[in-house]
Amino acid sequence: MDAQNKLKEIRASEITVEVTDAATGLTLRRTLPIDYTETANCLRLAAEDAEGRPAELVFYSNTGLGRLRDLTGGGPDKDPCGGHSGGV
């Protein structure tokens, strides 16, 4: 198994953004001081806003959305492992 398949979480204290300008076709790169965390559930970007207050964006994966739905009571009303229904 290679190192990429063993990763459970990816963390970095800066990210590099690459964009291609629609008008000119020019590709630009910027390295930004943004905390990056990625798991199977979500990708989280955290930094400060223009006033120095903490700010973050979270992008949930399909797996993460399903787990969040289950945690908040929005999932199906069935036992996913088959051993807990019908009892206390």
Coordinates of N, CA, C and O in Angstrom, one line a residue:
M1 N 0.9 -1.2 0.0 CA 0.0 0.0 0.0 C 0.9 1.2 0.0 O 1.8 1.3 0.8
D2 N 0.6 2.2 -0.9 CA 1.5 3.4 -0.9 C 1.0 4.4 0.1 O 0.0 4.3 0.8
A3 N 1.9 5.4 0.3 CA 1.7 6.4 1.4 C 0.4 7.1 1.3 O -0.3 7.4 2.3
Q4 N 0.0 7.4 0.0 CA -1.3 8.2 -0.2 C -2.5 7.4 0.3 O -3.4 8.0 0.8
N5 N -2.5 6.1 0.1 CA -3.7 5.3 0.5 C -3.7 5.1 2.1 O -4.7 4.7 2.6
K6 N -2.6 5.3 2.8 CA -2.5 5.2 4.2 C -3.0 6.4 4.9 O -3.3 6.4 6.1
L7 N -3.1 7.6 4.2 CA -3.5 8.8 4.9 C -4.9 8.8 5.4 O -5.8 8.3 4.8
K8 N -5.0 9.2 6.7 CA -6.4 9.3 7.3 C -6.8 10.8 7.4 O -7.9 11.1 7.4
E9 N -5.7 11.6 7.4 CA -6.0 13.1 7.6 C -4.8 13.8 6.9 O -3.6 13.4 7.0
I10 N -5.1 14.9 6.3 CA -4.1 15.7 5.6 C -4.2 17.1 6.3 O -5.2 17.7 6.4
R11 N -3.0 17.6 6.8 CA -3.0 18.9 7.4 C -1.8 19.8 6.9 O -0.7 19.2 6.6
A12 N -2.1 21.1 6.7 CA -1.0 22.0 6.3 C -1.4 23.4 6.8 O -2.5 23.7 7.1
S13 N -0.3 24.2 7.0 CA -0.6 25.6 7.5 C -0.6 26.6 6.4 O -0.7 27.8 6.7
E14 N -0.4 26.2 5.2 CA -0.6 27.1 4.0 C -1.0 26.3 2.8 O -0.8 25.1 2.8
I15 N -1.6 27.0 1.9 CA -2.1 26.3 0.7 C -1.6 27.1 -0.5 O -1.4 28.3 -0.4
T16 N -1.5 26.4 -1.7 CA -1.2 27.1 -2.9 C -2.4 27.0 -3.8 O -2.9 25.9 -4.1
V17 N -2.9 28.2 -4.3 CA -4.0 28.2 -5.2 C -3.5 28.6 -6.6 O -2.7 29.5 -6.8
E18 N -4.0 27.8 -7.6 CA -3.7 28.1 -9.0 C -4.9 28.4 -9.7 O -5.9 27.7 -9.7
V19 N -4.9 29.5 -10.4 CA -6.1 30.0 -11.2 C -5.6 30.3 -12.6 O -4.5 30.8 -12.8
T20 N -6.5 30.2 -13.5 CA -6.3 30.6 -14.9 C -7.3 31.7 -15.3 O -8.5 31.4 -15.2
D21 N -6.8 32.9 -15.6 CA -7.7 34.0 -15.9 C -8.5 33.7 -17.2 O -7.9 33.3 -18.2
A22 N -9.8 33.9 -17.1 CA -10.7 33.6 -18.2 C -10.4 34.5 -19.4 O -10.5 34.1 -20.6
A23 N -10.0 35.8 -19.2 CA -9.9 36.7 -20.3 C -8.5 36.5 -21.0 O -8.4 36.6 -22.2
T24 N -7.4 36.3 -20.2 CA -6.1 36.2 -20.8 C -5.5 34.8 -21.0 O -4.6 34.6 -21.7
G25 N -6.1 33.9 -20.2 CA -5.5 32.5 -20.3 C -4.3 32.4 -19.4 O -3.7 31.3 -19.3
L26 N -3.9 33.5 -18.7 CA -2.7 33.5 -17.9 C -3.0 32.7 -16.6 O -4.0 32.9 -15.9
T27 N -2.1 31.8 -16.3 CA -2.2 31.0 -15.0 C -1.3 31.6 -14.0 O -0.1 31.9 -14.2
L28 N -1.9 31.8 -12.8 CA -1.2 32.4 -11.7 C -1.3 31.5 -10.4 O -2.3 30.8 -10.3
R29 N -0.3 31.5 -9.6 CA -0.2 30.8 -8.4 C 0.0 31.7 -7.2 O 0.8 32.6 -7.3
R30 N -0.7 31.4 -6.1 CA -0.5 32.2 -4.9 C -0.4 31.2 -3.7 O -1.3 30.3 -3.6
T31 N 0.5 31.4 -2.8 CA 0.6 30.6 -1.6 C 0.0 31.5 -0.5 O 0.4 32.6 -0.3
L32 N -0.9 30.9 0.2 CA -1.7 31.7 1.2 C -1.6 31.0 2.6 O -1.6 29.8 2.7
P33 N -1.6 31.9 3.7 CA -1.5 31.3 5.0 C -2.9 30.9 5.5 O -3.6 31.5 6.3
I34 N -3.3 29.7 5.0 CA -4.6 29.2 5.4 C -4.4 27.8 5.9 O -3.7 27.0 5.3
D35 N -5.0 27.5 7.1 CA -4.9 26.1 7.7 C -5.8 25.2 6.9 O -7.0 25.5 6.7
Y36 N -5.3 24.1 6.5 CA -6.0 23.1 5.6 C -6.1 21.8 6.4 O -5.1 21.3 6.9
T37 N -7.3 21.3 6.5 CA -7.5 19.9 7.1 C -8.4 19.2 6.2 O -9.5 19.7 5.9
E38 N -8.0 18.0 5.8 CA -8.9 17.1 5.0 C -9.0 15.7 5.6 O -8.0 15.2 6.0
T39 N -10.2 15.2 5.7 CA -10.5 13.9 6.2 C -11.5 13.2 5.2 O -11.9 13.9 4.2
A40 N -11.9 12.0 5.5 CA -12.9 11.4 4.6 C -14.3 12.1 4.8 O -15.1 12.1 3.9
N41 N -14.5 12.9 5.8 CA -15.7 13.6 6.1 C -15.8 15.0 5.5 O -16.9 15.4 5.0
C42 N -14.7 15.7 5.5 CA -14.7 17.1 5.0 C -13.4 17.6 4.7 O -12.3 17.1 5.0
L43 N -13.4 18.8 4.0 CA -12.2 19.6 3.8 C -12.5 20.9 4.5 O -13.5 21.5 4.2
R44 N -11.6 21.4 5.3 CA -11.8 22.6 6.1 C -10.6 23.6 5.9 O -9.5 23.2 6.0
L45 N -11.0 24.8 5.5 CA -10.0 25.9 5.4 C -10.3 26.9 6.4 O -11.4 27.4 6.6
A46 N -9.2 27.3 7.2 CA -9.4 28.2 8.3 C -8.3 29.3 8.2 O -7.2 29.0 8.0
A47 N -8.7 30.5 8.4 CA -7.8 31.7 8.4 C -8.5 32.8 9.2 O -9.3 32.6 10.0
E48 N -8.0 34.0 8.9 CA -8.6 35.2 9.5 C -9.3 36.1 8.4 O -8.8 36.1 7.3
D49 N -10.4 36.8 8.8 CA -11.0 37.7 7.9 C -10.3 39.0 7.9 O -9.2 39.1 8.5
A50 N -10.8 40.0 7.2 CA -10.1 41.3 7.0 C -9.9 42.0 8.3 O -9.0 42.9 8.5
E51 N -10.7 41.7 9.3 CA -10.6 42.3 10.6 C -9.9 41.5 11.7 O -9.9 41.8 12.9
G52 N -9.3 40.4 11.2 CA -8.5 39.5 12.1 C -9.3 38.5 12.9 O -8.7 37.9 13.8
R53 N -10.6 38.4 12.6 CA -11.4 37.4 13.3 C -11.3 36.0 12.6 O -11.1 36.0 11.4
P54 N -11.4 35.0 13.4 CA -11.3 33.6 12.8 C -12.5 33.4 11.8 O -13.6 33.9 12.0
A55 N -12.1 32.8 10.7 CA -13.1 32.5 9.6 C -12.8 31.1 9.1 O -11.6 30.7 9.0
E56 N -13.8 30.4 8.6 CA -13.5 29.1 8.1 C -14.6 28.7 7.1 O -15.7 29.1 7.1
L57 N -14.2 27.8 6.1 CA -15.1 27.2 5.1 C -15.0 25.7 5.3 O -13.8 25.2 5.4
V58 N -16.1 25.0 5.3 CA -16.1 23.6 5.4 C -16.8 23.0 4.2 O -18.0 23.4 3.9
F59 N -16.2 22.1 3.5 CA -16.8 21.4 2.4 C -17.0 19.9 2.7 O -16.0 19.3 3.0
Y60 N -18.2 19.5 2.9 CA -18.5 18.1 3.3 C -18.4 17.1 2.1 O -19.0 17.4 1.0
S61 N -17.8 16.0 2.3 CA -17.9 14.9 1.3 C -19.3 14.2 1.4 O -20.0 14.5 2.3
N62 N -19.6 13.4 0.4 CA -20.8 12.6 0.5 C -20.9 11.8 1.8 O -21.9 11.6 2.4
T63 N -19.7 11.2 2.1 CA -19.6 10.4 3.4 C -19.9 11.2 4.6 O -20.7 10.9 5.5
G64 N -19.3 12.4 4.6 CA -19.4 13.3 5.7 C -20.9 13.8 5.8 O -21.4 14.0 6.9
L65 N -21.5 14.1 4.7 CA -22.9 14.6 4.7 C -23.8 13.5 5.3 O -24.7 13.8 6.1
G66 N -23.6 12.2 4.9 CA -24.4 11.1 5.4 C -24.2 11.0 6.9 O -25.2 10.8 7.6
R67 N -23.0 11.1 7.4 CA -22.7 11.0 8.8 C -23.3 12.1 9.6 O -23.9 12.0 10.7
L68 N -23.2 13.3 9.1 CA -23.8 14.5 9.7 C -25.4 14.4 9.8 O -26.0 14.7 10.8
R69 N -25.9 13.9 8.7 CA -27.4 13.7 8.6 C -27.8 12.7 9.7 O -28.8 12.8 10.4
D70 N -27.0 11.6 9.9 CA -27.3 10.6 10.9 C -27.2 11.1 12.3 O -28.1 10.9 13.1
L71 N -26.2 11.9 12.5 CA -26.0 12.5 13.9 C -27.1 13.5 14.3 O -27.4 13.7 15.4
T72 N -27.6 14.2 13.3 CA -28.7 15.2 13.6 C -30.1 14.6 13.5 O -31.1 15.4 13.5
G73 N -30.2 13.3 13.3 CA -31.5 12.7 13.3 C -32.2 12.7 11.9 O -33.4 12.4 11.8
G74 N -31.5 13.1 10.9 CA -32.1 13.1 9.6 C -31.9 11.9 8.7 O -32.3 11.8 7.6
G75 N -31.2 10.9 9.3 CA -30.9 9.6 8.6 C -32.1 8.7 8.6 O -33.2 9.0 9.2
P76 N -32.0 7.6 7.9 CA -33.1 6.6 7.9 C -33.3 6.0 9.3 O -32.4 5.9 10.1
D77 N -34.6 5.7 9.6 CA -35.0 5.1 10.8 C -34.8 3.6 10.8 O -35.8 2.8 10.9
K78 N -33.6 3.1 10.6 CA -33.3 1.7 10.6 C -31.9 1.5 11.2 O -31.1 2.4 11.2
D79 N -31.7 0.3 11.7 CA -30.5 0.0 12.4 C -29.5 -0.4 11.3 O -29.7 -1.4 10.6
P80 N -28.3 0.3 11.1 CA -27.4 0.0 10.1 C -26.6 -1.3 10.3 O -26.2 -1.9 9.3
C81 N -26.5 -1.7 11.5 CA -25.7 -2.9 11.8 C -26.6 -4.2 12.0 O -26.1 -5.3 12.2
G82 N -27.9 -4.0 12.1 CA -28.8 -5.1 12.3 C -28.9 -5.8 13.6 O -29.6 -6.8 13.8
G83 N -28.3 -5.2 14.7 CA -28.4 -5.8 16.0 C -29.0 -5.1 17.1 O -29.0 -5.5 18.2
H84 N -29.6 -3.9 16.8 CA -30.1 -3.1 17.8 C -31.6 -2.8 17.7 O -32.2 -2.1 18.6
S85 N -32.3 -3.3 16.7 CA -33.7 -3.0 16.6 C -34.5 -3.9 17.5 O -34.2 -5.0 17.9
G86 N -35.7 -3.3 17.9 CA -36.6 -4.1 18.7 C -36.3 -4.1 20.2 O -37.1 -4.6 21.0
G87 N -35.2 -3.6 20.7 CA -34.9 -3.7 22.1 C -34.7 -2.3 22.7 O -34.9 -1.3 22.0
V88 N -34.2 -2.3 23.9 CA -34.0 -1.0 24.6 C -32.6 -0.6 24.2 O -31.7 -1.2 24.0

